[in-house]
Amino acid sequence: DADVTQTPRNRITKTGKRIMLECSQTKGHDRMYWYRQDPGLGLRLIYYSFDVKDINKGEISDGYSVSRQAQAKFSLSLESAIPNQTALYFCATSGVGDTQYFGPGTRLTVL
Amino acid sequence: ILNVEQSPQSLHVQEGDSTNFTCSFPSSNFYALHWYRWETAKSPEALFVMTLNGDEKKKGRISATLNTKEGYSYLYIKGSQPEDSATYLCAFLDDYKLSFGAGTTVTVRA
């Protein structure tokens, strides 16, 4: 079984809809991250969490919110989706040594 | 937002040839530089974590060097094979967060 899982893997939604992307990990890591990837750009950090009570905005947090329900779960929400949020979203975790372990990604399309 | 740049954006290599490409990053307040390999339809996977000036890391035919004083790292692929086709990302570590470059996409032609 994969150490970092994301659901859904693909999602098509309409402008204005609320959507939640979920991430779970079995690596026992405290630090979790949400990134988005757009063609020609690197991975950009949306939000990160260093433990259950710690939530921090990243480079591009506008239009997004997160919830850290447990050490193993970190969810990303788009309160009112817009077309320029169409992207590939990755969840990642890290522990000692700072290497990040990525989930399989969620491809989101907002029409 | 830290400026991490990779060049070239893409390159094509004949099977068996060697190649290299660059990552540049801020030379002040250096902590670590990461390299990740990202194959199509998969998720990025860590290749190297480099922390010391002059560091050289090797994994099979892939190796990397680090110059923290001038703010650059090279990644080398020796004797490229089709399975080396991927996007290679570098990332600068700052306060447990990574700032990624846009990547170098390598295509190895058989």
GROMACS .gro file of C-alpha atoms in nm:
model
  221
    1ASP     CA    1   0.000   0.000   0.000
    2ALA     CA    2   0.113   0.353  -0.079
    3ASP     CA    3   0.250   0.557   0.211
    4VAL     CA    4   0.079   0.879   0.096
    5THR     CA    5  -0.262   0.857  -0.064
    6GLN     CA    6  -0.483   1.123  -0.218
    7THR     CA    7  -0.851   1.118  -0.303
    8PRO     CA    8  -0.997   1.176  -0.550
    9ARG     CA    9  -0.736   1.117  -0.819
   10ASN     CA   10  -0.932   1.308  -1.078
   11ARG     CA   11  -1.214   1.557  -1.037
   12ILE     CA   12  -1.410   1.776  -1.271
   13THR     CA   13  -1.622   2.043  -1.110
   14LYS     CA   14  -1.799   2.365  -1.199
   15THR     CA   15  -1.717   2.722  -1.111
   16GLY     CA   16  -1.851   2.817  -0.770
   17LYS     CA   17  -1.863   2.465  -0.628
   18ARG     CA   18  -1.698   2.372  -0.301
   19ILE     CA   19  -1.453   2.087  -0.329
   20MET     CA   20  -1.232   1.899  -0.086
   21LEU     CA   21  -0.916   1.708  -0.165
   22GLU     CA   22  -0.802   1.460   0.095
   23CYS     CA   23  -0.459   1.331   0.187
   24SER     CA   24  -0.367   1.046   0.420
   25GLN     CA   25  -0.026   0.912   0.517
   26THR     CA   26   0.103   0.608   0.701
   27LYS     CA   27   0.463   0.728   0.737
   28GLY     CA   28   0.409   0.872   1.083
   29HIS     CA   29   0.538   1.212   0.974
   30ASP     CA   30   0.439   1.531   1.151
   31ARG     CA   31   0.492   1.768   0.859
   32MET     CA   32   0.245   1.774   0.570
   33TYR     CA   33   0.219   1.999   0.265
   34TRP     CA   34  -0.014   2.084  -0.022
   35TYR     CA   35   0.129   2.194  -0.357
   36ARG     CA   36  -0.013   2.276  -0.694
   37GLN     CA   37   0.165   2.224  -1.023
   38ASP     CA   38   0.091   2.418  -1.340
   39PRO     CA   39   0.263   2.358  -1.675
   40GLY     CA   40   0.593   2.545  -1.697
   41LEU     CA   41   0.594   2.627  -1.328
   42GLY     CA   42   0.747   2.445  -1.037
   43LEU     CA   43   0.554   2.300  -0.750
   44ARG     CA   44   0.409   2.591  -0.555
   45LEU     CA   45   0.328   2.560  -0.187
   46ILE     CA   46  -0.034   2.629  -0.090
   47TYR     CA   47  -0.043   2.538   0.281
   48TYR     CA   48   0.170   2.341   0.524
   49SER     CA   49   0.132   2.196   0.869
   50PHE     CA   50   0.406   2.095   1.112
   51ASP     CA   51   0.170   1.924   1.353
   52VAL     CA   52  -0.201   1.891   1.422
   53LYS     CA   53  -0.225   2.233   1.585
   54ASP     CA   54  -0.003   2.413   1.337
   55ILE     CA   55  -0.132   2.546   1.003
   56ASN     CA   56   0.060   2.791   0.784
   57LYS     CA   57  -0.006   2.969   0.459
   58GLY     CA   58   0.228   2.903   0.173
   59GLU     CA   59   0.310   3.098  -0.138
   60ILE     CA   60  -0.038   3.083  -0.298
   61SER     CA   61  -0.299   3.028  -0.026
   62ASP     CA   62  -0.569   3.268  -0.154
   63GLY     CA   63  -0.885   3.077  -0.244
   64TYR     CA   64  -0.783   2.770  -0.044
   65SER     CA   65  -0.825   2.646   0.311
   66VAL     CA   66  -0.699   2.338   0.492
   67SER     CA   67  -0.783   2.116   0.784
   68ARG     CA   68  -0.545   1.888   0.976
   69GLN     CA   69  -0.784   1.636   1.123
   70ALA     CA   70  -0.514   1.410   1.265
   71GLN     CA   71  -0.143   1.351   1.229
   72ALA     CA   72  -0.220   1.129   0.932
   73LYS     CA   73  -0.479   1.345   0.753
   74PHE     CA   74  -0.454   1.682   0.584
   75SER     CA   75  -0.736   1.811   0.363
   76LEU     CA   76  -0.739   2.095   0.113
   77SER     CA   77  -1.062   2.281   0.034
   78LEU     CA   78  -1.157   2.515  -0.243
   79GLU     CA   79  -1.451   2.709  -0.103
   80SER     CA   80  -1.569   2.840  -0.439
   81ALA     CA   81  -1.374   2.687  -0.725
   82ILE     CA   82  -1.268   2.902  -1.020
   83PRO     CA   83  -1.120   2.796  -1.356
   84ASN     CA   84  -0.767   2.918  -1.277
   85GLN     CA   85  -0.756   2.662  -0.995
   86THR     CA   86  -0.743   2.392  -1.259
   87ALA     CA   87  -0.414   2.219  -1.184
   88LEU     CA   88  -0.243   1.907  -1.056
   89TYR     CA   89  -0.241   1.901  -0.675
   90PHE     CA   90   0.010   1.709  -0.467
   91CYS     CA   91   0.016   1.630  -0.100
   92ALA     CA   92   0.353   1.557   0.060
   93THR     CA   93   0.490   1.461   0.399
   94SER     CA   94   0.831   1.492   0.560
   95GLY     CA   95   1.002   1.377   0.873
   96VAL     CA   96   1.358   1.367   1.001
   97GLY     CA   97   1.596   1.460   0.720
   98ASP     CA   98   1.342   1.681   0.540
   99THR     CA   99   1.301   1.456   0.235
  100GLN     CA  100   0.948   1.497   0.110
  101TYR     CA  101   0.730   1.203   0.008
  102PHE     CA  102   0.460   1.281  -0.241
  103GLY     CA  103   0.117   1.137  -0.298
  104PRO     CA  104   0.004   1.034  -0.646
  105GLY     CA  105  -0.159   1.370  -0.719
  106THR     CA  106  -0.512   1.490  -0.787
  107ARG     CA  107  -0.593   1.633  -1.127
  108LEU     CA  108  -0.860   1.898  -1.079
  109THR     CA  109  -1.049   2.063  -1.362
  110VAL     CA  110  -1.278   2.358  -1.292
  111LEU     CA  111  -1.515   2.437  -1.576
  112ILE     CA  112   0.938   3.336  -0.219
  113LEU     CA  113   1.288   3.212  -0.300
  114ASN     CA  114   1.415   3.224  -0.655
  115VAL     CA  115   1.522   2.878  -0.769
  116GLU     CA  116   1.601   2.852  -1.138
  117GLN     CA  117   1.673   2.551  -1.353
  118SER     CA  118   1.820   2.541  -1.700
  119PRO     CA  119   1.763   2.432  -1.959
  120GLN     CA  120   1.386   2.388  -1.938
  121SER     CA  121   1.412   2.076  -2.154
  122LEU     CA  122   1.668   1.873  -2.339
  123HIS     CA  123   1.681   1.577  -2.571
  124VAL     CA  124   1.958   1.323  -2.540
  125GLN     CA  125   2.055   1.030  -2.757
  126GLU     CA  126   2.066   0.698  -2.576
  127GLY     CA  127   2.414   0.636  -2.447
  128ASP     CA  128   2.512   1.003  -2.435
  129SER     CA  129   2.581   1.188  -2.113
  130THR     CA  130   2.422   1.515  -2.012
  131ASN     CA  131   2.404   1.766  -1.732
  132PHE     CA  132   2.188   2.057  -1.625
  133THR     CA  133   2.187   2.331  -1.366
  134CYS     CA  134   1.998   2.451  -1.063
  135SER     CA  135   2.073   2.796  -0.921
  136PHE     CA  136   1.953   2.912  -0.582
  137PRO     CA  137   2.014   3.186  -0.322
  138SER     CA  138   2.364   3.152  -0.181
  139SER     CA  139   2.279   3.310   0.154
  140ASN     CA  140   2.129   3.120   0.449
  141PHE     CA  141   2.185   2.785   0.284
  142TYR     CA  142   2.055   2.477   0.462
  143ALA     CA  143   1.998   2.208   0.200
  144LEU     CA  144   1.928   2.149  -0.166
  145HIS     CA  145   1.707   1.862  -0.281
  146TRP     CA  146   1.685   1.690  -0.618
  147TYR     CA  147   1.369   1.502  -0.718
  148ARG     CA  148   1.292   1.289  -1.020
  149TRP     CA  149   0.941   1.310  -1.160
  150GLU     CA  150   0.833   1.056  -1.418
  151THR     CA  151   0.521   1.110  -1.626
  152ALA     CA  152   0.201   0.994  -1.450
  153LYS     CA  153   0.390   0.935  -1.126
  154SER     CA  154   0.474   1.149  -0.825
  155PRO     CA  155   0.810   1.315  -0.759
  156GLU     CA  156   1.063   1.096  -0.580
  157ALA     CA  157   1.369   1.211  -0.392
  158LEU     CA  158   1.709   1.159  -0.555
  159PHE     CA  159   1.949   1.352  -0.336
  160VAL     CA  160   1.960   1.580  -0.035
  161MET     CA  161   2.275   1.789  -0.039
  162THR     CA  162   2.389   1.995   0.253
  163LEU     CA  163   2.762   2.068   0.236
  164ASN     CA  164   2.955   2.287  -0.006
  165GLY     CA  165   3.146   2.059  -0.240
  166ASP     CA  166   2.907   1.769  -0.178
  167GLU     CA  167   2.892   1.506  -0.448
  168LYS     CA  168   2.615   1.245  -0.445
  169LYS     CA  169   2.573   0.948  -0.675
  170LYS     CA  170   2.293   0.703  -0.746
  171GLY     CA  171   2.365   0.463  -1.027
  172ARG     CA  172   2.435   0.669  -1.340
  173ILE     CA  173   2.303   0.990  -1.188
  174SER     CA  174   2.520   1.219  -0.981
  175ALA     CA  175   2.503   1.573  -0.845
  176THR     CA  176   2.743   1.836  -0.721
  177LEU     CA  177   2.685   2.137  -0.500
  178ASN     CA  178   2.844   2.481  -0.475
  179THR     CA  179   2.676   2.674  -0.194
  180LYS     CA  180   2.908   2.975  -0.215
  181GLU     CA  181   2.805   3.059  -0.570
  182GLY     CA  182   2.458   2.908  -0.542
  183TYR     CA  183   2.444   2.631  -0.799
  184SER     CA  184   2.412   2.256  -0.832
  185TYR     CA  185   2.469   2.034  -1.133
  186LEU     CA  186   2.296   1.706  -1.201
  187TYR     CA  187   2.471   1.465  -1.436
  188ILE     CA  188   2.336   1.162  -1.618
  189LYS     CA  189   2.603   0.931  -1.757
  190GLY     CA  190   2.520   0.703  -2.048
  191SER     CA  191   2.154   0.807  -2.067
  192GLN     CA  192   1.893   0.535  -2.104
  193PRO     CA  193   1.525   0.570  -2.205
  194GLU     CA  194   1.422   0.506  -1.845
  195ASP     CA  195   1.604   0.825  -1.746
  196SER     CA  196   1.337   1.026  -1.928
  197ALA     CA  197   1.173   1.239  -1.660
  198THR     CA  198   1.151   1.589  -1.520
  199TYR     CA  199   1.423   1.662  -1.267
  200LEU     CA  200   1.330   1.913  -0.999
  201CYS     CA  201   1.560   2.090  -0.761
  202ALA     CA  202   1.435   2.251  -0.442
  203PHE     CA  203   1.589   2.485  -0.186
  204LEU     CA  204   1.511   2.410   0.176
  205ASP     CA  205   1.418   2.705   0.391
  206ASP     CA  206   1.262   2.662   0.737
  207TYR     CA  207   1.143   2.307   0.656
  208LYS     CA  208   0.974   2.431   0.338
  209LEU     CA  209   1.094   2.360  -0.013
  210SER     CA  210   1.099   2.617  -0.293
  211PHE     CA  211   1.103   2.431  -0.622
  212GLY     CA  212   1.250   2.520  -0.956
  213ALA     CA  213   1.038   2.465  -1.267
  214GLY     CA  214   1.237   2.156  -1.359
  215THR     CA  215   1.443   2.025  -1.648
  216THR     CA  216   1.259   1.774  -1.864
  217VAL     CA  217   1.493   1.513  -2.009
  218THR     CA  218   1.388   1.301  -2.306
  219VAL     CA  219   1.619   1.016  -2.401
  220ARG     CA  220   1.584   0.899  -2.759
  221ALA     CA  221   1.659   0.536  -2.839
   0.00000   0.00000   0.00000
